[in-house]
Amino acid sequence: MIEAGDFRVSRPSQALERLEAALAQARIVTVRMPADLADAVGATATRLGRPVGHLVREAVAYYLAAAAAYGAGQAEPASGDPPAAAERRR
């Protein structure tokens, strides 16, 4: 909610409950990267005023969405091709 800028809560205890529920579902992932890449990620996060974890989560989500879109495009036969022609290409 904080990362999305959604501060709409009717009472602080409700916000705490939502935060605790989100944290209970979160998993910690550790990654290793070259120092120059880590420095670039840190500098970009600082420039954007976001935590490094936020930047990494967004980058991974963007990558996965692009990979899924690319995979979906590869799975569809070209328009106008008969099914047998599409099957032969596989």
Short mmCIF file of N, CA, C and O in Angstrom, two decimals:
data_model
loop_
_atom_site.label_atom_id
_atom_site.label_comp_id
_atom_site.label_asym_id
_atom_site.label_seq_id
_atom_site.Cartn_x
_atom_site.Cartn_y
_atom_site.Cartn_z
N MET A 1 0.83 -1.19 0.00
CA MET A 1 0.00 0.00 0.00
C MET A 1 0.87 1.25 0.00
O MET A 1 0.55 2.20 -0.71
N ILE A 2 1.93 1.21 0.79
CA ILE A 2 2.81 2.37 0.86
C ILE A 2 3.48 2.60 -0.48
O ILE A 2 3.54 3.71 -0.99
N GLU A 3 4.00 1.52 -1.09
CA GLU A 3 4.67 1.64 -2.38
C GLU A 3 3.72 2.15 -3.44
O GLU A 3 4.13 2.87 -4.35
N ALA A 4 2.46 1.80 -3.35
CA ALA A 4 1.48 2.25 -4.33
C ALA A 4 0.94 3.63 -4.01
O ALA A 4 0.20 4.21 -4.79
N GLY A 5 1.31 4.17 -2.85
CA GLY A 5 0.82 5.49 -2.47
C GLY A 5 -0.61 5.46 -1.95
O GLY A 5 -1.28 6.48 -1.90
N ASP A 6 -1.08 4.29 -1.55
CA ASP A 6 -2.44 4.13 -1.05
C ASP A 6 -2.42 4.25 0.47
O ASP A 6 -2.06 3.32 1.18
N PHE A 7 -2.78 5.42 0.96
CA PHE A 7 -2.77 5.67 2.40
C PHE A 7 -4.19 5.73 2.96
O PHE A 7 -4.41 6.30 4.01
N ARG A 8 -5.15 5.15 2.24
CA ARG A 8 -6.54 5.21 2.67
C ARG A 8 -6.81 4.14 3.71
O ARG A 8 -7.00 2.97 3.39
N VAL A 9 -6.81 4.53 4.94
CA VAL A 9 -7.18 3.63 6.04
C VAL A 9 -8.05 4.42 7.00
O VAL A 9 -7.83 5.61 7.22
N SER A 10 -9.04 3.77 7.54
CA SER A 10 -9.95 4.47 8.43
C SER A 10 -9.40 4.53 9.86
O SER A 10 -9.74 5.42 10.61
N ARG A 11 -8.53 3.59 10.19
CA ARG A 11 -7.94 3.61 11.54
C ARG A 11 -6.56 2.98 11.47
O ARG A 11 -6.31 2.08 10.66
N PRO A 12 -5.64 3.43 12.30
CA PRO A 12 -4.26 2.89 12.27
C PRO A 12 -4.19 1.40 12.51
O PRO A 12 -3.36 0.72 11.92
N SER A 13 -5.07 0.85 13.33
CA SER A 13 -5.01 -0.59 13.59
C SER A 13 -5.33 -1.39 12.32
O SER A 13 -4.78 -2.46 12.11
N GLN A 14 -6.19 -0.83 11.47
CA GLN A 14 -6.50 -1.48 10.20
C GLN A 14 -5.26 -1.52 9.31
O GLN A 14 -4.97 -2.54 8.68
N ALA A 15 -4.51 -0.43 9.28
CA ALA A 15 -3.28 -0.39 8.48
C ALA A 15 -2.27 -1.40 9.00
O ALA A 15 -1.62 -2.09 8.22
N LEU A 16 -2.16 -1.51 10.30
CA LEU A 16 -1.24 -2.47 10.90
C LEU A 16 -1.66 -3.90 10.58
O LEU A 16 -0.80 -4.74 10.25
N GLU A 17 -2.92 -4.18 10.63
CA GLU A 17 -3.42 -5.52 10.30
C GLU A 17 -3.09 -5.87 8.85
O GLU A 17 -2.65 -6.99 8.55
N ARG A 18 -3.29 -4.92 7.93
CA ARG A 18 -3.00 -5.17 6.52
C ARG A 18 -1.51 -5.36 6.30
O ARG A 18 -1.09 -6.21 5.51
N LEU A 19 -0.70 -4.58 7.00
CA LEU A 19 0.75 -4.72 6.88
C LEU A 19 1.20 -6.07 7.39
O LEU A 19 2.00 -6.76 6.74
N GLU A 20 0.70 -6.49 8.54
CA GLU A 20 1.07 -7.79 9.08
C GLU A 20 0.64 -8.93 8.16
O GLU A 20 1.38 -9.89 7.97
N ALA A 21 -0.53 -8.81 7.54
CA ALA A 21 -1.00 -9.85 6.61
C ALA A 21 -0.09 -9.91 5.39
O ALA A 21 0.27 -10.99 4.92
N ALA A 22 0.31 -8.75 4.87
CA ALA A 22 1.19 -8.72 3.70
C ALA A 22 2.56 -9.29 4.04
O ALA A 22 3.15 -10.05 3.26
N LEU A 23 3.09 -8.95 5.20
CA LEU A 23 4.40 -9.45 5.60
C LEU A 23 4.37 -10.96 5.85
O LEU A 23 5.36 -11.65 5.61
N ALA A 24 3.26 -11.46 6.34
CA ALA A 24 3.15 -12.90 6.59
C ALA A 24 3.21 -13.69 5.29
O ALA A 24 3.67 -14.83 5.27
N GLN A 25 2.78 -13.09 4.19
CA GLN A 25 2.78 -13.76 2.89
C GLN A 25 4.08 -13.55 2.12
O GLN A 25 4.34 -14.23 1.15
N ALA A 26 4.89 -12.60 2.54
CA ALA A 26 6.12 -12.26 1.82
C ALA A 26 7.20 -13.29 2.07
O ALA A 26 7.27 -13.91 3.14
N ARG A 27 8.05 -13.49 1.07
CA ARG A 27 9.21 -14.38 1.20
C ARG A 27 10.46 -13.56 0.98
O ARG A 27 10.49 -12.65 0.17
N ILE A 28 11.49 -13.92 1.67
CA ILE A 28 12.78 -13.25 1.51
C ILE A 28 13.57 -14.00 0.45
O ILE A 28 13.70 -15.22 0.50
N VAL A 29 14.08 -13.26 -0.51
CA VAL A 29 14.90 -13.81 -1.59
C VAL A 29 16.23 -13.07 -1.57
O VAL A 29 16.26 -11.85 -1.53
N THR A 30 17.31 -13.81 -1.58
CA THR A 30 18.64 -13.22 -1.59
C THR A 30 19.26 -13.41 -2.97
O THR A 30 19.17 -14.50 -3.53
N VAL A 31 19.84 -12.36 -3.51
CA VAL A 31 20.49 -12.46 -4.82
C VAL A 31 21.92 -11.94 -4.71
O VAL A 31 22.24 -11.13 -3.86
N ARG A 32 22.75 -12.44 -5.60
CA ARG A 32 24.11 -11.94 -5.73
C ARG A 32 24.22 -11.28 -7.09
O ARG A 32 23.67 -11.78 -8.06
N MET A 33 24.92 -10.15 -7.12
CA MET A 33 25.12 -9.45 -8.38
C MET A 33 26.46 -8.76 -8.34
O MET A 33 27.00 -8.51 -7.25
N PRO A 34 27.02 -8.47 -9.50
CA PRO A 34 28.30 -7.78 -9.54
C PRO A 34 28.20 -6.43 -8.83
O PRO A 34 27.12 -5.81 -8.79
N ALA A 35 29.32 -5.99 -8.29
CA ALA A 35 29.35 -4.74 -7.52
C ALA A 35 28.85 -3.56 -8.33
O ALA A 35 28.11 -2.71 -7.81
N ASP A 36 29.23 -3.49 -9.61
CA ASP A 36 28.80 -2.34 -10.42
C ASP A 36 27.28 -2.33 -10.62
O ASP A 36 26.65 -1.27 -10.59
N LEU A 37 26.67 -3.51 -10.76
CA LEU A 37 25.23 -3.58 -10.90
C LEU A 37 24.55 -3.21 -9.58
O LEU A 37 23.56 -2.46 -9.56
N ALA A 38 25.08 -3.70 -8.48
CA ALA A 38 24.53 -3.37 -7.16
C ALA A 38 24.63 -1.87 -6.90
O ALA A 38 23.70 -1.26 -6.37
N ASP A 39 25.75 -1.26 -7.28
CA ASP A 39 25.92 0.18 -7.12
C ASP A 39 24.90 0.94 -7.96
O ASP A 39 24.31 1.93 -7.51
N ALA A 40 24.67 0.48 -9.19
CA ALA A 40 23.70 1.14 -10.07
C ALA A 40 22.28 1.01 -9.51
O ALA A 40 21.50 1.96 -9.55
N VAL A 41 21.95 -0.17 -8.99
CA VAL A 41 20.63 -0.37 -8.40
C VAL A 41 20.46 0.54 -7.18
O VAL A 41 19.43 1.21 -7.03
N GLY A 42 21.47 0.60 -6.34
CA GLY A 42 21.41 1.45 -5.15
C GLY A 42 21.28 2.93 -5.51
O GLY A 42 20.49 3.66 -4.91
N ALA A 43 22.05 3.37 -6.49
CA ALA A 43 21.99 4.77 -6.91
C ALA A 43 20.64 5.12 -7.51
O ALA A 43 20.07 6.18 -7.23
N THR A 44 20.10 4.20 -8.30
CA THR A 44 18.79 4.44 -8.92
C THR A 44 17.70 4.48 -7.85
O THR A 44 16.81 5.34 -7.89
N ALA A 45 17.75 3.56 -6.91
CA ALA A 45 16.77 3.54 -5.83
C ALA A 45 16.83 4.85 -5.03
O ALA A 45 15.79 5.43 -4.70
N THR A 46 18.03 5.32 -4.75
CA THR A 46 18.19 6.58 -4.03
C THR A 46 17.61 7.74 -4.83
O THR A 46 16.88 8.58 -4.29
N ARG A 47 17.92 7.77 -6.12
CA ARG A 47 17.43 8.85 -6.98
C ARG A 47 15.91 8.86 -7.04
O ARG A 47 15.28 9.92 -7.05
N LEU A 48 15.30 7.68 -7.06
CA LEU A 48 13.85 7.57 -7.13
C LEU A 48 13.17 7.70 -5.77
O LEU A 48 11.95 7.79 -5.68
N GLY A 49 13.97 7.67 -4.70
CA GLY A 49 13.41 7.75 -3.36
C GLY A 49 12.67 6.49 -2.95
O GLY A 49 11.70 6.54 -2.20
N ARG A 50 13.13 5.36 -3.45
CA ARG A 50 12.51 4.07 -3.15
C ARG A 50 13.54 3.14 -2.53
O ARG A 50 14.73 3.26 -2.80
N PRO A 51 13.11 2.16 -1.77
CA PRO A 51 14.05 1.16 -1.25
C PRO A 51 14.56 0.28 -2.40
O PRO A 51 13.89 0.10 -3.41
N VAL A 52 15.75 -0.28 -2.22
CA VAL A 52 16.33 -1.17 -3.22
C VAL A 52 15.40 -2.35 -3.48
O VAL A 52 15.19 -2.75 -4.63
N GLY A 53 14.81 -2.91 -2.43
CA GLY A 53 13.91 -4.04 -2.59
C GLY A 53 12.74 -3.72 -3.51
O GLY A 53 12.32 -4.56 -4.31
N HIS A 54 12.22 -2.51 -3.40
CA HIS A 54 11.10 -2.09 -4.27
C HIS A 54 11.55 -2.09 -5.73
O HIS A 54 10.84 -2.60 -6.60
N LEU A 55 12.72 -1.53 -5.97
CA LEU A 55 13.23 -1.47 -7.34
C LEU A 55 13.46 -2.88 -7.90
O LEU A 55 13.09 -3.16 -9.05
N VAL A 56 14.01 -3.76 -7.10
CA VAL A 56 14.27 -5.13 -7.55
C VAL A 56 12.95 -5.86 -7.80
O VAL A 56 12.79 -6.54 -8.82
N ARG A 57 11.96 -5.70 -6.90
CA ARG A 57 10.65 -6.34 -7.12
C ARG A 57 10.02 -5.87 -8.41
O ARG A 57 9.49 -6.67 -9.18
N GLU A 58 10.06 -4.56 -8.67
CA GLU A 58 9.47 -4.04 -9.90
C GLU A 58 10.22 -4.55 -11.13
O GLU A 58 9.59 -4.87 -12.14
N ALA A 59 11.54 -4.63 -11.06
CA ALA A 59 12.32 -5.12 -12.20
C ALA A 59 11.99 -6.58 -12.50
O ALA A 59 11.82 -6.96 -13.66
N VAL A 60 11.88 -7.39 -11.46
CA VAL A 60 11.56 -8.81 -11.67
C VAL A 60 10.14 -8.95 -12.21
O VAL A 60 9.90 -9.73 -13.14
N ALA A 61 9.20 -8.20 -11.67
CA ALA A 61 7.82 -8.26 -12.16
C ALA A 61 7.75 -7.83 -13.62
O ALA A 61 7.05 -8.46 -14.43
N TYR A 62 8.47 -6.78 -13.99
CA TYR A 62 8.50 -6.31 -15.37
C TYR A 62 9.09 -7.39 -16.28
O TYR A 62 8.56 -7.69 -17.35
N TYR A 63 10.17 -8.00 -15.85
CA TYR A 63 10.82 -9.05 -16.64
C TYR A 63 9.88 -10.24 -16.85
O TYR A 63 9.74 -10.75 -17.95
N LEU A 64 9.22 -10.67 -15.78
CA LEU A 64 8.31 -11.82 -15.89
C LEU A 64 7.12 -11.51 -16.80
O LEU A 64 6.69 -12.36 -17.57
N ALA A 65 6.59 -10.29 -16.71
CA ALA A 65 5.47 -9.92 -17.58
C ALA A 65 5.92 -9.89 -19.04
O ALA A 65 5.20 -10.37 -19.93
N ALA A 66 7.11 -9.36 -19.31
CA ALA A 66 7.62 -9.31 -20.68
C ALA A 66 7.88 -10.72 -21.20
O ALA A 66 7.57 -11.03 -22.35
N ALA A 67 8.44 -11.58 -20.37
CA ALA A 67 8.71 -12.96 -20.78
C ALA A 67 7.42 -13.70 -21.07
O ALA A 67 7.32 -14.46 -22.02
N ALA A 68 6.40 -13.48 -20.25
CA ALA A 68 5.10 -14.12 -20.47
C ALA A 68 4.47 -13.63 -21.77
O ALA A 68 3.91 -14.41 -22.54
N ALA A 69 4.56 -12.33 -22.02
CA ALA A 69 4.00 -11.78 -23.26
C ALA A 69 4.74 -12.32 -24.47
O ALA A 69 4.13 -12.66 -25.48
N TYR A 70 6.06 -12.43 -24.36
CA TYR A 70 6.85 -12.97 -25.46
C TYR A 70 6.49 -14.44 -25.69
O TYR A 70 6.29 -14.86 -26.81
N GLY A 71 6.36 -15.20 -24.62
CA GLY A 71 6.00 -16.61 -24.73
C GLY A 71 4.61 -16.79 -25.32
O GLY A 71 4.38 -17.69 -26.12
N ALA A 72 3.68 -15.93 -24.94
CA ALA A 72 2.33 -16.02 -25.48
C ALA A 72 2.33 -15.71 -26.97
O ALA A 72 1.62 -16.33 -27.75
N GLY A 73 3.16 -14.77 -27.38
CA GLY A 73 3.26 -14.43 -28.80
C GLY A 73 3.89 -15.54 -29.61
O GLY A 73 3.55 -15.75 -30.78
N GLN A 74 4.80 -16.28 -29.01
CA GLN A 74 5.45 -17.40 -29.70
C GLN A 74 4.51 -18.59 -29.84
O GLN A 74 4.63 -19.36 -30.77
N ALA A 75 3.58 -18.74 -28.91
CA ALA A 75 2.69 -19.90 -28.92
C ALA A 75 1.55 -19.76 -29.93
O ALA A 75 0.96 -20.74 -30.33
N GLU A 76 1.24 -18.53 -30.34
CA GLU A 76 0.13 -18.31 -31.26
C GLU A 76 0.58 -18.53 -32.70
O GLU A 76 1.62 -18.02 -33.11
N PRO A 77 -0.20 -19.27 -33.49
CA PRO A 77 0.15 -19.43 -34.90
C PRO A 77 -0.06 -18.12 -35.64
O PRO A 77 -0.86 -17.29 -35.23
N ALA A 78 0.71 -17.92 -36.69
CA ALA A 78 0.56 -16.71 -37.49
C ALA A 78 -0.84 -16.67 -38.07
O ALA A 78 -1.42 -17.70 -38.42
N SER A 79 -1.41 -15.48 -38.16
CA SER A 79 -2.77 -15.37 -38.66
C SER A 79 -2.85 -15.82 -40.11
O SER A 79 -1.96 -15.57 -40.91
N GLY A 80 -3.91 -16.52 -40.42
CA GLY A 80 -4.10 -16.98 -41.79
C GLY A 80 -3.46 -18.33 -42.07
O GLY A 80 -3.71 -18.94 -43.09
N ASP A 81 -2.59 -18.81 -41.21
CA ASP A 81 -1.97 -20.12 -41.41
C ASP A 81 -2.97 -21.21 -41.05
O ASP A 81 -3.64 -21.13 -40.02
N PRO A 82 -3.05 -22.23 -41.85
CA PRO A 82 -3.88 -23.37 -41.44
C PRO A 82 -3.22 -24.06 -40.25
O PRO A 82 -2.00 -23.98 -40.08
N PRO A 83 -3.98 -24.72 -39.42
CA PRO A 83 -3.41 -25.37 -38.22
C PRO A 83 -2.28 -26.33 -38.55
O PRO A 83 -1.31 -26.42 -37.81
N ALA A 84 -2.33 -27.03 -39.66
CA ALA A 84 -1.28 -27.98 -40.01
C ALA A 84 0.03 -27.26 -40.27
O ALA A 84 1.10 -27.73 -39.88
N ALA A 85 -0.01 -26.09 -40.90
CA ALA A 85 1.22 -25.32 -41.18
C ALA A 85 1.84 -24.83 -39.88
O ALA A 85 3.05 -24.85 -39.71
N ALA A 86 0.99 -24.39 -38.95
CA ALA A 86 1.50 -23.93 -37.66
C ALA A 86 2.12 -25.09 -36.90
O ALA A 86 3.15 -24.93 -36.25
N GLU A 87 1.52 -26.28 -37.00
CA GLU A 87 2.06 -27.45 -36.31
C GLU A 87 3.39 -27.88 -36.88
O GLU A 87 4.30 -28.30 -36.17
N ARG A 88 3.57 -27.77 -38.19
CA ARG A 88 4.85 -28.16 -38.82
C ARG A 88 5.98 -27.27 -38.35
O ARG A 88 7.12 -27.72 -38.25
N ARG A 89 5.70 -26.00 -38.07
CA ARG A 89 6.75 -25.08 -37.62
C ARG A 89 7.27 -25.45 -36.24
O ARG A 89 8.36 -25.11 -35.88
N ARG A 90 6.48 -26.14 -35.46
CA ARG A 90 6.90 -26.49 -34.10
C ARG A 90 7.84 -27.60 -34.18
O ARG A 90 8.67 -28.10 -34.00
#
